[in-house]
CSV table of C-alpha atoms in Angstrom, one decimal:
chain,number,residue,atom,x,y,z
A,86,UNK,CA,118.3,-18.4,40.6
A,87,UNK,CA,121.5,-20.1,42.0
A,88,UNK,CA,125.1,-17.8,40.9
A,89,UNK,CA,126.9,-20.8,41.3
A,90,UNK,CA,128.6,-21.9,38.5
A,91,UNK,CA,129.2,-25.7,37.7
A,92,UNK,CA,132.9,-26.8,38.3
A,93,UNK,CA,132.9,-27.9,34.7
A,94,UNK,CA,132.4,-24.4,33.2
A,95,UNK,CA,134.7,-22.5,35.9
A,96,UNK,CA,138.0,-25.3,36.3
A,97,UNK,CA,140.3,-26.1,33.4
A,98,UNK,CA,143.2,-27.4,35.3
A,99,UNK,CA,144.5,-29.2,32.4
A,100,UNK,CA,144.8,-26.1,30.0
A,101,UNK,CA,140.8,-27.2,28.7
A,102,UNK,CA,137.8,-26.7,30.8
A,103,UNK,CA,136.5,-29.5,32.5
A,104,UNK,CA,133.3,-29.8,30.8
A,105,UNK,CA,135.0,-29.7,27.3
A,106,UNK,CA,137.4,-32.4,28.6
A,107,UNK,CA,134.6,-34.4,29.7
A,108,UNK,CA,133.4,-34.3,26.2
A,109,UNK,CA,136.2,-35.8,24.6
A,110,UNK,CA,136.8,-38.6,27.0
A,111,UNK,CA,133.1,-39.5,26.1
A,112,UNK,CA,134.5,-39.6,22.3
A,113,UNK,CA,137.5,-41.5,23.5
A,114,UNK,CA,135.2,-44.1,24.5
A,115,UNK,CA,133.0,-43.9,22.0
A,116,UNK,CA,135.7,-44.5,19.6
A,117,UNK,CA,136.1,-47.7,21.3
A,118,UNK,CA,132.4,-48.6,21.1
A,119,UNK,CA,131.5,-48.1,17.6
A,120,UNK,CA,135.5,-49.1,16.3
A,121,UNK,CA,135.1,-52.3,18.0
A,122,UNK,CA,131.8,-52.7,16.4
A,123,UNK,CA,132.8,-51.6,13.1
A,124,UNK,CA,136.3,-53.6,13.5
A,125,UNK,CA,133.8,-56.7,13.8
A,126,UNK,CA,131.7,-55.8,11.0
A,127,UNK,CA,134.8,-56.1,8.8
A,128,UNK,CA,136.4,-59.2,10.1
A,129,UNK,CA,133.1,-60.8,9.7
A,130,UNK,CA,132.8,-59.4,5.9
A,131,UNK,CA,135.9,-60.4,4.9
A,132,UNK,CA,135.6,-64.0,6.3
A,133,UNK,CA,132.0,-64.4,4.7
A,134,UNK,CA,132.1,-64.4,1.1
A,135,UNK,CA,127.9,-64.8,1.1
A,136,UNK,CA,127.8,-61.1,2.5
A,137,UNK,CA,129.0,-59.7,-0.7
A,138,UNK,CA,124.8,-60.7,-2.1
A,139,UNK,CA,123.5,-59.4,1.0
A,140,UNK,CA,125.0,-56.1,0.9
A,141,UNK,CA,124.1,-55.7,-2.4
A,142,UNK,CA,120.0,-55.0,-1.3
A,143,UNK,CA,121.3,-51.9,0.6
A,144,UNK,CA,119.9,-48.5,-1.2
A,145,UNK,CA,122.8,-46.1,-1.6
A,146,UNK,CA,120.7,-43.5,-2.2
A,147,UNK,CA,119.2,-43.7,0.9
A,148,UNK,CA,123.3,-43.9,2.8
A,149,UNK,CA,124.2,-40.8,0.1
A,150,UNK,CA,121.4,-38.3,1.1
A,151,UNK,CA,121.6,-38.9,5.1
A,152,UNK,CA,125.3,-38.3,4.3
A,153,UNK,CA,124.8,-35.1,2.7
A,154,UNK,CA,122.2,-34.2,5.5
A,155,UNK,CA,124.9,-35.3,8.5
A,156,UNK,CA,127.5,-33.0,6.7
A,157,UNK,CA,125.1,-30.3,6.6
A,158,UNK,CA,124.0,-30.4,9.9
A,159,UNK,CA,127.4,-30.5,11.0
A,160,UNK,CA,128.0,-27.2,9.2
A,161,UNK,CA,125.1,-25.3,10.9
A,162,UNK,CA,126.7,-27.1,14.3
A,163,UNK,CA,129.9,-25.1,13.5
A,164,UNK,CA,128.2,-21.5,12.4
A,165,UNK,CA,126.4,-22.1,15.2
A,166,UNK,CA,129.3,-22.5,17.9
A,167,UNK,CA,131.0,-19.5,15.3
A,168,UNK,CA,128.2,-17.2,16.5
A,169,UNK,CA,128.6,-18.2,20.1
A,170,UNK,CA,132.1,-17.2,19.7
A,171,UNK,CA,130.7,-13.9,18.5
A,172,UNK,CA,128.2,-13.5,22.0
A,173,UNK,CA,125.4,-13.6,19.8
A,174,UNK,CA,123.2,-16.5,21.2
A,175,UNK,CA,119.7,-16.3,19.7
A,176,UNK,CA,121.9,-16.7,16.1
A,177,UNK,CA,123.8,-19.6,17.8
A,178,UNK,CA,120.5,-21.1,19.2
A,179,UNK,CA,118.9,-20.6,15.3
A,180,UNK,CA,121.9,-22.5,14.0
A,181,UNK,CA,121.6,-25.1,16.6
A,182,UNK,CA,118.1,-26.1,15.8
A,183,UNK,CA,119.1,-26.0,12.3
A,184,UNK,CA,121.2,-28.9,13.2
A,185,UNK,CA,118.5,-30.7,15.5
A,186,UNK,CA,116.2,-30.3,12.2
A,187,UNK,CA,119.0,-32.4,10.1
A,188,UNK,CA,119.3,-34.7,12.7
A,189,UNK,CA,115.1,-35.2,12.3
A,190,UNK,CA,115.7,-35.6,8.5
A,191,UNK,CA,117.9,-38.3,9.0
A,192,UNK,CA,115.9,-40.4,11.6
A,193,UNK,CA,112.9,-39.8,9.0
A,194,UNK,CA,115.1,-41.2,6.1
A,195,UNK,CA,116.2,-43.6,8.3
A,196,UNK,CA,113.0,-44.8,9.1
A,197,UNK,CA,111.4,-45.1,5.2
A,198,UNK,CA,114.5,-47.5,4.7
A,199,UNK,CA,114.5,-49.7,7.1
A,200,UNK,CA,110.6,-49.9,6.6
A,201,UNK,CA,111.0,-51.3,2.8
A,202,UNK,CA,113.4,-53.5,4.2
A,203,UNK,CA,112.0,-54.7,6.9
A,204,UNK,CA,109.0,-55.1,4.1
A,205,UNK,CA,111.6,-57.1,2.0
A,206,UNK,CA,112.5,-59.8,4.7
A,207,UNK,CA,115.7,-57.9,5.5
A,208,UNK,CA,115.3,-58.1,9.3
A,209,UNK,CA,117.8,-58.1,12.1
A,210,UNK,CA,117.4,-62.0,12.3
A,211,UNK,CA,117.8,-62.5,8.3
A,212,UNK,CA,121.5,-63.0,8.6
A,213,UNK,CA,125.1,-62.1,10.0
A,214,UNK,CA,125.2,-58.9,7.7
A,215,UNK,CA,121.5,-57.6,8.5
A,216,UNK,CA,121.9,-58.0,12.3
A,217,UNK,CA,125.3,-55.7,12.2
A,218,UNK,CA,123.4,-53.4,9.4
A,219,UNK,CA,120.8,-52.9,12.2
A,220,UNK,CA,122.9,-52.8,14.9
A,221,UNK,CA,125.7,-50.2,13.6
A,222,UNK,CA,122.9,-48.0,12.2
A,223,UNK,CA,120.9,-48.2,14.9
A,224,UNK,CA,123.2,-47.4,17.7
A,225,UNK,CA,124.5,-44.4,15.3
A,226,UNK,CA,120.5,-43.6,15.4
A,227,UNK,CA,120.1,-43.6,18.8
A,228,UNK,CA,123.6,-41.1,19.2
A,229,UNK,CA,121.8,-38.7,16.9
A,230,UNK,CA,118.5,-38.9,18.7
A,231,UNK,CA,120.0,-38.0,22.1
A,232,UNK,CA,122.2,-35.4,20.7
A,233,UNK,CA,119.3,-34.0,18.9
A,234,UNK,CA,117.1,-33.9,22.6
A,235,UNK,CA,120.6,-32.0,24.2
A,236,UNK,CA,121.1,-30.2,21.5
A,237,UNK,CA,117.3,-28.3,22.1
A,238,UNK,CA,118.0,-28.0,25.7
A,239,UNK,CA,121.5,-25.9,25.1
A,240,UNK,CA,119.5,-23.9,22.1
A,241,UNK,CA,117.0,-22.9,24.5
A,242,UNK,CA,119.9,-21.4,27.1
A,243,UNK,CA,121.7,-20.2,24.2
A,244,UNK,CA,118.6,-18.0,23.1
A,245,UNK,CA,118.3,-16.3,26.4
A,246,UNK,CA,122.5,-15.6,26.4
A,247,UNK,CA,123.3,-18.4,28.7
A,248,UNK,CA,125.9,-20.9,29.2
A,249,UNK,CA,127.0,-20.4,25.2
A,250,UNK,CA,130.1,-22.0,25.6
A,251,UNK,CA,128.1,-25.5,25.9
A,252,UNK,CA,127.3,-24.9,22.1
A,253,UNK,CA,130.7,-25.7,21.2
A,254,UNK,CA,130.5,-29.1,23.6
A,255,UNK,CA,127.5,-30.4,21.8
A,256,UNK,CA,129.0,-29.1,18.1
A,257,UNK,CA,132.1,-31.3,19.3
A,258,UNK,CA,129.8,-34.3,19.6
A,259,UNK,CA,127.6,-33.9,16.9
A,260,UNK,CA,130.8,-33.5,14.6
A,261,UNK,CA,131.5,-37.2,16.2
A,262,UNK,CA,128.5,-38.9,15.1
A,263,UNK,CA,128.9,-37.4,11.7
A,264,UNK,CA,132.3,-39.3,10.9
A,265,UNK,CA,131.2,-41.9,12.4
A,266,UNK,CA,128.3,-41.7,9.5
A,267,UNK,CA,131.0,-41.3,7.1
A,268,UNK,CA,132.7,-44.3,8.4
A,269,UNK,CA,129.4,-46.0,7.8
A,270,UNK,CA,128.2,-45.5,5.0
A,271,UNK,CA,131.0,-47.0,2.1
A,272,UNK,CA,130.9,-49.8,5.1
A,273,UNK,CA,127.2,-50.7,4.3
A,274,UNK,CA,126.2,-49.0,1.1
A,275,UNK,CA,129.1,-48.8,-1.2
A,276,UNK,CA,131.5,-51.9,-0.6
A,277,UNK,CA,129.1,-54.4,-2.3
B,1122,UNK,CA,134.8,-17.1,26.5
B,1123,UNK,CA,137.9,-16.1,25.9
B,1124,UNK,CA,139.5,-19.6,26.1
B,1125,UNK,CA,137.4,-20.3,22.7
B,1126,UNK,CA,138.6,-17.4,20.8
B,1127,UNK,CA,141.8,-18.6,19.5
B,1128,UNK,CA,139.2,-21.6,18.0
B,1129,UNK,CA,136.4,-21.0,15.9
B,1130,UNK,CA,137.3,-17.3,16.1
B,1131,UNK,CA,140.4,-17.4,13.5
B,1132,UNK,CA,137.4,-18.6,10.6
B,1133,UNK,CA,134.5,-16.9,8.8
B,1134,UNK,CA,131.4,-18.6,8.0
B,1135,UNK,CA,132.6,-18.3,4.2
B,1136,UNK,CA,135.7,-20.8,5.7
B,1137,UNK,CA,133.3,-23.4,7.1
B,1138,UNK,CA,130.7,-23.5,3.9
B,1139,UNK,CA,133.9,-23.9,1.7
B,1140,UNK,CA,134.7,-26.9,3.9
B,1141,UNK,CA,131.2,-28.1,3.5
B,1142,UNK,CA,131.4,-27.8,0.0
B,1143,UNK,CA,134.5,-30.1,-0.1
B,1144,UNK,CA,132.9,-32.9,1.5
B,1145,UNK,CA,130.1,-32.9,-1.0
B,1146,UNK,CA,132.3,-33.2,-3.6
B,1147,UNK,CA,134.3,-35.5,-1.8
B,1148,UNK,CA,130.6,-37.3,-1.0
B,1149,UNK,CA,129.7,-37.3,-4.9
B,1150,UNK,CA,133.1,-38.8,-5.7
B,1151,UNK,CA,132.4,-41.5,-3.0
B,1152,UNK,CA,129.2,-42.5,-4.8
B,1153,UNK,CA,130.2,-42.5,-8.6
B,1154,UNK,CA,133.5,-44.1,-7.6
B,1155,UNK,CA,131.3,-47.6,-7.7
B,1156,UNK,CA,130.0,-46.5,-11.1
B,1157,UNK,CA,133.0,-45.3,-13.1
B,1158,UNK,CA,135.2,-48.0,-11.8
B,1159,UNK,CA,134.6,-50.7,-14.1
B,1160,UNK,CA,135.1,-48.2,-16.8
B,1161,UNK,CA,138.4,-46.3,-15.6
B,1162,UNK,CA,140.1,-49.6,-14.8
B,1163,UNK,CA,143.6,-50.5,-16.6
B,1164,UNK,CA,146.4,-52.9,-15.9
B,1165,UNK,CA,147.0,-53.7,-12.4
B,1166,UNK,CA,144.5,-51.1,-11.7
B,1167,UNK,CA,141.5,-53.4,-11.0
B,1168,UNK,CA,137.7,-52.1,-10.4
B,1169,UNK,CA,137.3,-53.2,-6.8
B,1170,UNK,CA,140.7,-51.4,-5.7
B,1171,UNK,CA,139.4,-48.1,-6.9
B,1172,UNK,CA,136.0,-48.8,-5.2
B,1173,UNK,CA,138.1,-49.5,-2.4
B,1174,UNK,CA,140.2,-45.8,-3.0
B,1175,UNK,CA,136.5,-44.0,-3.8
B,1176,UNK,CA,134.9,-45.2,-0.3
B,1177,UNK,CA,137.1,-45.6,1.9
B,1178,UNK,CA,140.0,-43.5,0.9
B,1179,UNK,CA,137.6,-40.6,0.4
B,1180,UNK,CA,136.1,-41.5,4.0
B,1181,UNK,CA,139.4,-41.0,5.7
B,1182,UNK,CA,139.4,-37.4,3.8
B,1183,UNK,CA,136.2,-36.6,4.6
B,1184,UNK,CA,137.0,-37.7,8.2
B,1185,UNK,CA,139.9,-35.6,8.7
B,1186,UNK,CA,138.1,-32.4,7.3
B,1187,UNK,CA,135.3,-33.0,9.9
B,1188,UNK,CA,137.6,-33.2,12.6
B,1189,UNK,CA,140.0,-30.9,11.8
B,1190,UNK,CA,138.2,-27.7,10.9
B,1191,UNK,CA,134.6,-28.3,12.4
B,1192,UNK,CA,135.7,-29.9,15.6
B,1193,UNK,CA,139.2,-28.2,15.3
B,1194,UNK,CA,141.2,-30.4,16.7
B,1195,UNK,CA,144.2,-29.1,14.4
B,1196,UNK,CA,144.4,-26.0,17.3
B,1197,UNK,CA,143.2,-28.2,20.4
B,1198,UNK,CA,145.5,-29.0,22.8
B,1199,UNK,CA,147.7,-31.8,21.4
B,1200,UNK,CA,147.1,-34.5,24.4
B,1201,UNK,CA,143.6,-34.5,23.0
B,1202,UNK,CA,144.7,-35.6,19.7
B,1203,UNK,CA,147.1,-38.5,21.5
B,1204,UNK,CA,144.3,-39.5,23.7
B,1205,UNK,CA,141.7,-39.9,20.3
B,1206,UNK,CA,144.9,-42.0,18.7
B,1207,UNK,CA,145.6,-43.9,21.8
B,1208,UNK,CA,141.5,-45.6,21.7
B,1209,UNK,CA,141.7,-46.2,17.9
B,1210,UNK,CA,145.3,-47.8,18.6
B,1211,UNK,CA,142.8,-49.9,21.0
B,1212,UNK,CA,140.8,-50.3,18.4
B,1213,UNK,CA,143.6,-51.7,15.9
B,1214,UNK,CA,144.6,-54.3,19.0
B,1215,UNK,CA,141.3,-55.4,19.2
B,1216,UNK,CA,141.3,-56.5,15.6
B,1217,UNK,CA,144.7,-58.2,15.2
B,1218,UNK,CA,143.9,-59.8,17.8
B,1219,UNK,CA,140.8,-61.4,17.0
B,1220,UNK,CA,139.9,-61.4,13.2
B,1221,UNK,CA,142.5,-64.3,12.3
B,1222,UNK,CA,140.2,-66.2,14.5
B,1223,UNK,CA,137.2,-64.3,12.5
B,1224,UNK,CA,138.5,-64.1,9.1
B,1225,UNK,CA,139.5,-67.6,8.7
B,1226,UNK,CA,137.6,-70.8,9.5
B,1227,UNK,CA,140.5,-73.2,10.0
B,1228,UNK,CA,143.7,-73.2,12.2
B,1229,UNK,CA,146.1,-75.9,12.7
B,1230,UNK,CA,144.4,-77.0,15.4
B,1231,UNK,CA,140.9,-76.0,15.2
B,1232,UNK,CA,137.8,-75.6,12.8
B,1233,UNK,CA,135.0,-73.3,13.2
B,1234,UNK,CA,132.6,-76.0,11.8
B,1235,UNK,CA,129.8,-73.8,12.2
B,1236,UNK,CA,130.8,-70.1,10.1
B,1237,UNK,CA,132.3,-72.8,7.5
B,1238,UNK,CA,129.0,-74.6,7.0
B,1239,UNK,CA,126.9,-71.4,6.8
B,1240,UNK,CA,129.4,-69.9,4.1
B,1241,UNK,CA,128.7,-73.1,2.0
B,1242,UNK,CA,124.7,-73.1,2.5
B,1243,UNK,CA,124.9,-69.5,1.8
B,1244,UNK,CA,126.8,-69.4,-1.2
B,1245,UNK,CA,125.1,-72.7,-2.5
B,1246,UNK,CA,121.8,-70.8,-2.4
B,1247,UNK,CA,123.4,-67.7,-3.9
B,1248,UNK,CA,124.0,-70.9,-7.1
B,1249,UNK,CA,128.1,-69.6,-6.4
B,1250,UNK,CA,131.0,-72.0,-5.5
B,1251,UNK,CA,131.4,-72.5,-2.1
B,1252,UNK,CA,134.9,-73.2,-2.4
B,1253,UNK,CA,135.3,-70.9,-5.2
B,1254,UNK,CA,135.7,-68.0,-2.6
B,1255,UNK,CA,139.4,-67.4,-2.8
B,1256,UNK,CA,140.1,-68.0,-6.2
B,1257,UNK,CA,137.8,-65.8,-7.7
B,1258,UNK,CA,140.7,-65.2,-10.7
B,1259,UNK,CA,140.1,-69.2,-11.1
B,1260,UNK,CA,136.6,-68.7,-11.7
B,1261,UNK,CA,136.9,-65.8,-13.9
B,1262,UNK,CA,138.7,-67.5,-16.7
B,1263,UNK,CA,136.6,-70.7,-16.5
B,1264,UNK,CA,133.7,-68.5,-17.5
């Protein structure tokens, strides 16, 4: 096995190591993405009085309990980057596929909604509101997916002791796409 | 890892599930606040503002905890923090400068023909005024 250390994990020349830098410029831009997005999704709402109806067939129940699984998930992202903090890594790689197993939960509830809606005639081509429904949630879906498939690749080097400060890059993120959930969800379940 | 112990180290787990159990009840708030409105309402105090306050007020709370104490931006270095409020300043451009041309169907010298015909069919087949949409205090009191 190579000792060479990536230049991520060994340089911080800006008082943060580079990897961890790296990690926030990603949410920089991914605060662009989704805000710009989201900043459409409320111009279009506000100038479309018929959206109000359409809205209305959204299941808040469905938004409510793939918030509460988001915020728990986040909170087994944080013990999990606590007990890297502490060295111990097969706790930290438990934790971490705690949060993997919220982020499965959520995809499942995800996809029971969207097939009764899809059932309902709600499809992406129904209207204005269903193809940014679809679009916001989906894009959010596909940012839990792939931080659910890195997030079991740094649990498996956590377990053996290795590399533990990536747990705290991928907490970082998955924090992310939780308020971007949180953002979400009075957007399209509880402004009707 | 020492760089990381003036993070996470400074909390307990106890810290973190107390935060957790703040943004449930912050979450629980955020989904009765549609309910109770209607009932809590009073003077200039309408129903739709406190929906407003219970989603999206509650959101931005929720929000901050989440980035604050799980991501702990609060102790990260402060450039970070600048560089997050420089994109959603980017954000907030992006909006002025596009939703009056979103938001509103008419200018002085142009008509979105289009958005303004699909409101109408819409909200014909919804049986609502189409042109009722900005005076819904009109339509109130003619019912």
């Amino acid at each position: 096995m190579s000792t060479t250390r990536p230049i991520a994990t060994t340089r911080s020349a800006t008082g943060i190591p580079t990897g961890k830098l790296a990690v926030w410029w990603v949410i920089g831009s991914e605060i662009v993405i989704f805000g710009g997005l989201l900043a459409s999704y409320v111009m279009h709402r506000l100038g479309h009085p018929e959206w109000a109806e359409y809205a209305s067939h959204t299941n808040t129940w469905f938004g409510a309990t793939n918030t509460f699984v988001l915020l728990t998930s986040s909170l087994f992202a944080v013990l999990a980057h606590h007990a890297a903090e502490q060295g111990d890594g097969k706790k930290a790689a438990k934790w971490l596929l705690g949060t993997c197993a919220g982020g499965l939960v959520f995809i499942c509830v995800k996809a029971v909604e969207w097939t009764g809606e899809i059932q309902h005639g709600y499809t992406i081509t129904a209207n204005g509101f269903w193809h940014f429904y679809y679009t916001a949630a989906g894009l959010h879906g596909l940012h839990v997916i792939a931080g659910c498939i890195i997030m079991l690749i740094i649990a498996n080097d956590a377990r053996k002791g290795k590399e533990l400060h990536r747990v705290e890059l991928i907490g970082i993120y998955w924090h992310f796409v939780d308020i971007i959930w949180i953002f979400l969800f009075p957007l399209l379940y509880i402004a009707k | 890892m020492a760089e990381h112990q003036d993070h996470a180290g400074d909390h307990g787990q106890a810290f973190y599930v107390k935060i957790w159990a703040i943004l449930l009840v912050l979450l629980i708030l955020s989904v009765l606040g549609p309910i109770i409105a209607p009932h809590v309402a009073f003077g200039f105090l309408e129903a739709w503002m406190i929906t407003l306050m219970t989603a999206f007020g509650i959101a931005l709370v929720k929000a901050y905890l989440v980035a604050a104490n799980f991501m702990h931006l609060n102790v990260e270095k402060k450039y970070i923090s600048y560089l997050l409020a420089t994109m959603l300043m980017l954000m907030l451009l992006f909006f002025a400068g596009t939703a009056p041309d979103v938001m509103e169907h008419k200018g002085q010298n142009w008509e979105n023909v289009a958005a303004a015909a699909e409101v109408e069919r819409a909200l014909e087949a919804e049986g609502k005024d189409p042109h009722g949409e900005h005076a819904e205090g009109h339509d109130d009191a003619a019912h």
